[in-house]
PDB file of C-alpha atoms and ligand atoms in Angstrom:
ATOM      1  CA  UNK A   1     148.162  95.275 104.133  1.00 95.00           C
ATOM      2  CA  UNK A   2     145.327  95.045 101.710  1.00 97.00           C
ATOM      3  CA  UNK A   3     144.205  96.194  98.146  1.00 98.00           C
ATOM      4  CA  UNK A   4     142.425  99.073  97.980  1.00 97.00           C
ATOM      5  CA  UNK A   5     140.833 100.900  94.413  1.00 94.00           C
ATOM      6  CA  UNK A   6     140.736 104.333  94.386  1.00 90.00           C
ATOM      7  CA  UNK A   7     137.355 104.682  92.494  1.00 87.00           C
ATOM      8  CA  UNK A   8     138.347 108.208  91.011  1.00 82.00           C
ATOM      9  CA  UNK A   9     141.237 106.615  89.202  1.00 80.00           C
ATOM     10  CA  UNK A  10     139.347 103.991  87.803  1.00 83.00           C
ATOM     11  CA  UNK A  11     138.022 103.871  84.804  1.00 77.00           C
ATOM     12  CA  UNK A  12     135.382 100.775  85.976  1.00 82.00           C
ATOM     13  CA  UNK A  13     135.143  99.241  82.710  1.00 80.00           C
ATOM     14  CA  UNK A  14     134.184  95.036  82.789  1.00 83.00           C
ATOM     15  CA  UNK A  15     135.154  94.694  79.964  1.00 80.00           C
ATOM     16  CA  UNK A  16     138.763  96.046  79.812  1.00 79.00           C
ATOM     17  CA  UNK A  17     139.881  96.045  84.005  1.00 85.00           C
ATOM     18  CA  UNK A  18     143.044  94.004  83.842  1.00 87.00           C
ATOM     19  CA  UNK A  19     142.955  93.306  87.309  1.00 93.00           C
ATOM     20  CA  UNK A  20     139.887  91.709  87.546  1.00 94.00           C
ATOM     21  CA  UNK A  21     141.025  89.146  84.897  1.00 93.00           C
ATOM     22  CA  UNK A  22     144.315  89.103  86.214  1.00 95.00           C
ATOM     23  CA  UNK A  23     143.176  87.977  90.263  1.00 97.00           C
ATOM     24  CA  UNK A  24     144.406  84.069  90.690  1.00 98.00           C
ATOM     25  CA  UNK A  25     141.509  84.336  93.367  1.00 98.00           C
ATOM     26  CA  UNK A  26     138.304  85.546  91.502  1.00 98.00           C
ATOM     27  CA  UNK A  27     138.648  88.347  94.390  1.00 98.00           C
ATOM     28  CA  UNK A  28     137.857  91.397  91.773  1.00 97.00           C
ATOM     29  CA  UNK A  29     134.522  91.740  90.132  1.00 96.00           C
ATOM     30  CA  UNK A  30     132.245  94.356  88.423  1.00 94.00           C
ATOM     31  CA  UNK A  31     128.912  96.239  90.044  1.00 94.00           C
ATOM     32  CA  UNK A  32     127.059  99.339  89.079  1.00 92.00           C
ATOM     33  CA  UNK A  33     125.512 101.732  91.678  1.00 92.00           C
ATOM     34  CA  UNK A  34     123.089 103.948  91.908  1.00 92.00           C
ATOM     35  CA  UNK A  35     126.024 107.135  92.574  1.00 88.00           C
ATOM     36  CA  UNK A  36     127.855 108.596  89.743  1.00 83.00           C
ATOM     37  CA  UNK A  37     130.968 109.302  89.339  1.00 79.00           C
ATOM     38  CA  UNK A  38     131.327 112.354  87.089  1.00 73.00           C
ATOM     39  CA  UNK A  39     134.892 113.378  87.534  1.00 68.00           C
ATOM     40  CA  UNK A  40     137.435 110.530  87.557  1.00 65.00           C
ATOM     41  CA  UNK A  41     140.767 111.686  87.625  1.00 63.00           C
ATOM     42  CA  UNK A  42     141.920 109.772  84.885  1.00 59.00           C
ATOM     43  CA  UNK A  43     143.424 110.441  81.273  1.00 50.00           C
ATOM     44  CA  UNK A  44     141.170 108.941  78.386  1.00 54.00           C
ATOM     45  CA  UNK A  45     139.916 110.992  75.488  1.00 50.00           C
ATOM     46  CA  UNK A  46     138.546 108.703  73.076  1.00 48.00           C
ATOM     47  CA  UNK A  47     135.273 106.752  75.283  1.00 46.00           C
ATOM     48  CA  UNK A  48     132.344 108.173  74.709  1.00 42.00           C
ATOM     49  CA  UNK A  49     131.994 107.737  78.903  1.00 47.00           C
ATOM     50  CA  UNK A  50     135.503 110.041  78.683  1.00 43.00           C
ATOM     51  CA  UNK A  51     133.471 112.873  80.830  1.00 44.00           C
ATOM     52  CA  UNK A  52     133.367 109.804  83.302  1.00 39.00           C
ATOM     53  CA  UNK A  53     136.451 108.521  82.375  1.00 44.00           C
ATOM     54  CA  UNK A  54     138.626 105.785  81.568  1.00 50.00           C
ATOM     55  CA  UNK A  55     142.230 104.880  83.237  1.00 50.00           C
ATOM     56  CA  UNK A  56     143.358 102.241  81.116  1.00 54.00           C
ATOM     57  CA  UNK A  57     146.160 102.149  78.251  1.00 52.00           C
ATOM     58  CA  UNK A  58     143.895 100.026  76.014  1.00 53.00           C
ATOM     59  CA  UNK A  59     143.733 100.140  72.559  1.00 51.00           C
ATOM     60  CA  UNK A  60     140.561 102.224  71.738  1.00 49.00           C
ATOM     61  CA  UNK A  61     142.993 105.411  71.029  1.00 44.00           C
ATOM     62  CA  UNK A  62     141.138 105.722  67.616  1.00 44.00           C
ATOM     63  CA  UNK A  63     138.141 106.847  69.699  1.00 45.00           C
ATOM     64  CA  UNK A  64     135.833 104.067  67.666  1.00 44.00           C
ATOM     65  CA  UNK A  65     134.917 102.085  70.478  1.00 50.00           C
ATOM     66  CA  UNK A  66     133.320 102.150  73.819  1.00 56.00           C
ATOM     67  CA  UNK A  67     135.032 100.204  76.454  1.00 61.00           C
ATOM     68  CA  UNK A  68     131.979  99.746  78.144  1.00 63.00           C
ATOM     69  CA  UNK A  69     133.729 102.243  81.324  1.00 69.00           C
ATOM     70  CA  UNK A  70     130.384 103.445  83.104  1.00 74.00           C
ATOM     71  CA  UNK A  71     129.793 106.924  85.472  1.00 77.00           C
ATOM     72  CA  UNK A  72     128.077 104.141  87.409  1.00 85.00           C
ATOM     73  CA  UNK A  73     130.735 101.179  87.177  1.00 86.00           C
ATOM     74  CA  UNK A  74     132.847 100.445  90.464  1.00 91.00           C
ATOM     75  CA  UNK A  75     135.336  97.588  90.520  1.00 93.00           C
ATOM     76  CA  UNK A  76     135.489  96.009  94.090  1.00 97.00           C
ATOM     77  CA  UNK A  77     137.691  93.709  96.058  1.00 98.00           C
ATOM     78  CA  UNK A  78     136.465  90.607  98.339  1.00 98.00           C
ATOM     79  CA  UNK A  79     138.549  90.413 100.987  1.00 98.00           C
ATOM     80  CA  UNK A  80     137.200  87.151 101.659  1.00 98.00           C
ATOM     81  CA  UNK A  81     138.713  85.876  98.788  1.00 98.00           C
ATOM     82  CA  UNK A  82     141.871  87.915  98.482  1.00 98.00           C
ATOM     83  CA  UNK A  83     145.077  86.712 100.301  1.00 98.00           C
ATOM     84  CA  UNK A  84     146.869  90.179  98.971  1.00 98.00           C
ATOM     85  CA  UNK A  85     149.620  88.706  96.243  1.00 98.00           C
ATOM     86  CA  UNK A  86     149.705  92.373  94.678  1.00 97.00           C
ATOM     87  CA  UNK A  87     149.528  90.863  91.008  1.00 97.00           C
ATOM     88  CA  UNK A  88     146.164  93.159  90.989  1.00 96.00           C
ATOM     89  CA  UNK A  89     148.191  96.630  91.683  1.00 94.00           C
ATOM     90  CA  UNK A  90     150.851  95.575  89.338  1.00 92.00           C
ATOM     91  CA  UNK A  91     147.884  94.607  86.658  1.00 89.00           C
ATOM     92  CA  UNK A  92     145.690  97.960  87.317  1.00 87.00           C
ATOM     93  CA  UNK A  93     146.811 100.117  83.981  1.00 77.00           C
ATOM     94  CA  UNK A  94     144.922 103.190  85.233  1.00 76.00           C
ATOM     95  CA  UNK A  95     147.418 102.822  88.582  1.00 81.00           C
ATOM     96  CA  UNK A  96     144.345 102.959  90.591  1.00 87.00           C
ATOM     97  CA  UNK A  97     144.860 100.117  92.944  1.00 93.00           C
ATOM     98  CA  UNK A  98     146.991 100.423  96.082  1.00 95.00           C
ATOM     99  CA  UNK A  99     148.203  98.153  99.009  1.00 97.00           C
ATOM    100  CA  UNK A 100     147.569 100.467 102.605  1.00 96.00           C
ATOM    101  CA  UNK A 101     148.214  98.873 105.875  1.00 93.00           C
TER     102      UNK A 101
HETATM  103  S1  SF4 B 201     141.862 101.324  86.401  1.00 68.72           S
HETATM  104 FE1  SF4 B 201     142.584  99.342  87.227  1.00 68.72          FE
HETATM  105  S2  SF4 B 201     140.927  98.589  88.544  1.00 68.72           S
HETATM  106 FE2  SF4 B 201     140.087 100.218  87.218  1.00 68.72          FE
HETATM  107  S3  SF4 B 201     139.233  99.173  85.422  1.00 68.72           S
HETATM  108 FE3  SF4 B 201     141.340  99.740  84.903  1.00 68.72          FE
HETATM  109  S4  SF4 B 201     142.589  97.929  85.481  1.00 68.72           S
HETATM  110 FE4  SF4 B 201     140.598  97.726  86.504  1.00 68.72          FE
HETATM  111  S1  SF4 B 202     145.872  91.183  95.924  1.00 68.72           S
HETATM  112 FE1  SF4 B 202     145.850  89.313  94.674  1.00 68.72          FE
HETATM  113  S2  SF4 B 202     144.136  88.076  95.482  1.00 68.72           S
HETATM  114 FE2  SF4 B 202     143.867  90.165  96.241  1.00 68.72          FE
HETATM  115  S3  SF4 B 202     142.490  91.152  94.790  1.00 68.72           S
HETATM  116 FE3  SF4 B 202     144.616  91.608  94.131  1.00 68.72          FE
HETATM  117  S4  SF4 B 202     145.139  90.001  92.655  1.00 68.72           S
HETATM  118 FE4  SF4 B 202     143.322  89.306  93.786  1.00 68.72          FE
END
Protein backbone atom coordinates (compact mmCIF):
# COMPACT_ATOMS: atom_id res chain seq x y z
CA UNK A 1 0.00 0.00 0.00
CA UNK A 2 1.10 3.52 -0.62
CA UNK A 3 -0.27 7.16 -1.03
CA UNK A 4 -0.94 8.17 -4.19
CA UNK A 5 -2.42 12.05 -5.38
CA UNK A 6 -4.52 12.10 -8.09
CA UNK A 7 -3.21 15.42 -9.63
CA UNK A 8 -6.67 16.19 -11.37
CA UNK A 9 -8.32 16.32 -7.99
CA UNK A 10 -5.95 18.49 -6.55
CA UNK A 11 -6.16 21.75 -6.25
CA UNK A 12 -1.99 22.08 -5.65
CA UNK A 13 -2.14 25.04 -3.57
CA UNK A 14 1.17 25.47 -0.85
CA UNK A 15 -0.37 27.44 0.82
CA UNK A 16 -3.71 25.76 1.79
CA UNK A 17 -2.81 21.57 1.10
CA UNK A 18 -3.72 20.14 4.47
CA UNK A 19 -1.86 17.19 3.89
CA UNK A 20 1.30 18.53 3.38
CA UNK A 21 1.10 20.27 6.82
CA UNK A 22 -0.57 17.48 8.24
CA UNK A 23 2.50 14.55 7.25
CA UNK A 24 4.29 13.59 10.83
CA UNK A 25 7.12 12.72 8.21
CA UNK A 26 7.78 15.93 6.09
CA UNK A 27 6.92 13.24 3.21
CA UNK A 28 4.51 15.88 1.21
CA UNK A 29 5.90 18.96 -0.37
CA UNK A 30 5.11 21.57 -3.12
CA UNK A 31 6.81 21.81 -6.91
CA UNK A 32 5.73 23.56 -10.04
CA UNK A 33 6.28 22.06 -13.55
CA UNK A 34 6.61 23.06 -16.67
CA UNK A 35 2.90 21.00 -17.75
CA UNK A 36 -0.36 22.52 -17.01
CA UNK A 37 -3.05 21.31 -15.74
CA UNK A 38 -6.09 23.07 -17.22
CA UNK A 39 -8.96 20.89 -16.20
CA UNK A 40 -8.87 19.62 -12.60
CA UNK A 41 -11.81 17.89 -11.70
CA UNK A 42 -12.46 19.70 -8.74
CA UNK A 43 -15.31 22.07 -7.32
CA UNK A 44 -13.98 25.71 -6.49
CA UNK A 45 -15.56 28.83 -7.87
CA UNK A 46 -14.15 31.62 -6.10
CA UNK A 47 -9.86 31.36 -7.05
CA UNK A 48 -9.01 33.31 -9.58
CA UNK A 49 -6.85 29.85 -10.73
CA UNK A 50 -10.75 28.28 -10.53
CA UNK A 51 -10.32 27.41 -14.51
CA UNK A 52 -7.35 25.34 -12.95
CA UNK A 53 -8.98 24.61 -9.98
CA UNK A 54 -9.04 24.24 -6.41
CA UNK A 55 -10.24 21.00 -4.25
CA UNK A 56 -10.17 22.29 -0.92
CA UNK A 57 -13.12 23.38 1.56
CA UNK A 58 -11.14 26.46 2.67
CA UNK A 59 -12.46 29.53 3.56
CA UNK A 60 -11.96 31.82 0.46
CA UNK A 61 -15.87 31.20 -0.47
CA UNK A 62 -16.16 35.08 -0.67
CA UNK A 63 -14.04 34.76 -3.83
CA UNK A 64 -11.54 37.69 -2.30
CA UNK A 65 -8.57 35.73 -2.12
CA UNK A 66 -6.23 33.63 -4.08
CA UNK A 67 -5.13 30.51 -2.45
CA UNK A 68 -2.12 30.57 -4.28
CA UNK A 69 -3.62 26.92 -6.25
CA UNK A 70 -1.43 27.05 -9.57
CA UNK A 71 -2.29 25.27 -13.33
CA UNK A 72 1.37 24.46 -12.70
CA UNK A 73 1.36 23.36 -8.87
CA UNK A 74 1.69 19.46 -8.16
CA UNK A 75 1.83 18.18 -4.60
CA UNK A 76 4.12 15.03 -4.39
CA UNK A 77 4.85 12.24 -2.01
CA UNK A 78 8.52 10.89 -0.97
CA UNK A 79 8.28 7.56 -0.50
CA UNK A 80 11.50 7.67 1.10
CA UNK A 81 10.16 9.41 3.80
CA UNK A 82 6.63 8.08 4.04
CA UNK A 83 5.95 4.91 6.16
CA UNK A 84 2.04 5.15 4.86
CA UNK A 85 0.05 6.15 8.35
CA UNK A 86 -2.92 7.44 6.03
CA UNK A 87 -3.29 10.72 8.24
CA UNK A 88 -2.48 12.40 4.62
CA UNK A 89 -5.75 10.76 2.81
CA UNK A 90 -7.80 11.47 5.81
CA UNK A 91 -6.25 15.28 5.78
CA UNK A 92 -6.62 15.79 1.76
CA UNK A 93 -10.04 18.10 1.73
CA UNK A 94 -10.20 17.94 -2.08
CA UNK A 95 -10.34 13.80 -1.47
CA UNK A 96 -7.57 13.59 -3.88
CA UNK A 97 -5.21 11.31 -2.11
CA UNK A 98 -5.60 7.53 -2.15
CA UNK A 99 -3.84 4.40 -0.63
CA UNK A 100 -3.46 1.59 -3.89
CA UNK A 101 -1.61 -1.56 -3.31
S1 LIG B 1 -6.52 18.47 -2.66
FE1 LIG B 1 -5.44 17.41 -0.98
S2 LIG B 1 -3.33 17.10 -1.71
FE2 LIG B 1 -4.31 18.66 -3.03
S3 LIG B 1 -3.79 20.64 -2.12
FE3 LIG B 1 -5.76 20.04 -1.25
S4 LIG B 1 -5.24 18.92 0.66
FE4 LIG B 1 -3.37 19.03 -0.59
S1 LIG C 1 0.89 8.28 4.47
FE1 LIG C 1 1.59 9.39 6.30
S2 LIG C 1 3.83 9.55 6.08
FE2 LIG C 1 3.00 9.01 4.07
S3 LIG C 1 2.74 10.95 3.00
FE3 LIG C 1 0.76 10.46 4.01
S4 LIG C 1 0.84 11.49 6.00
FE4 LIG C 1 2.94 11.42 5.20
Amino acid sequence: MKPIIIDKKCGASESVCKALKACPLGAISYIEIDEPILSREVNCTSSPTADSGCGCNCDCGDGSSDCGGSPYGRIIIDYDKCTICGICVDECCGNAIEMVV
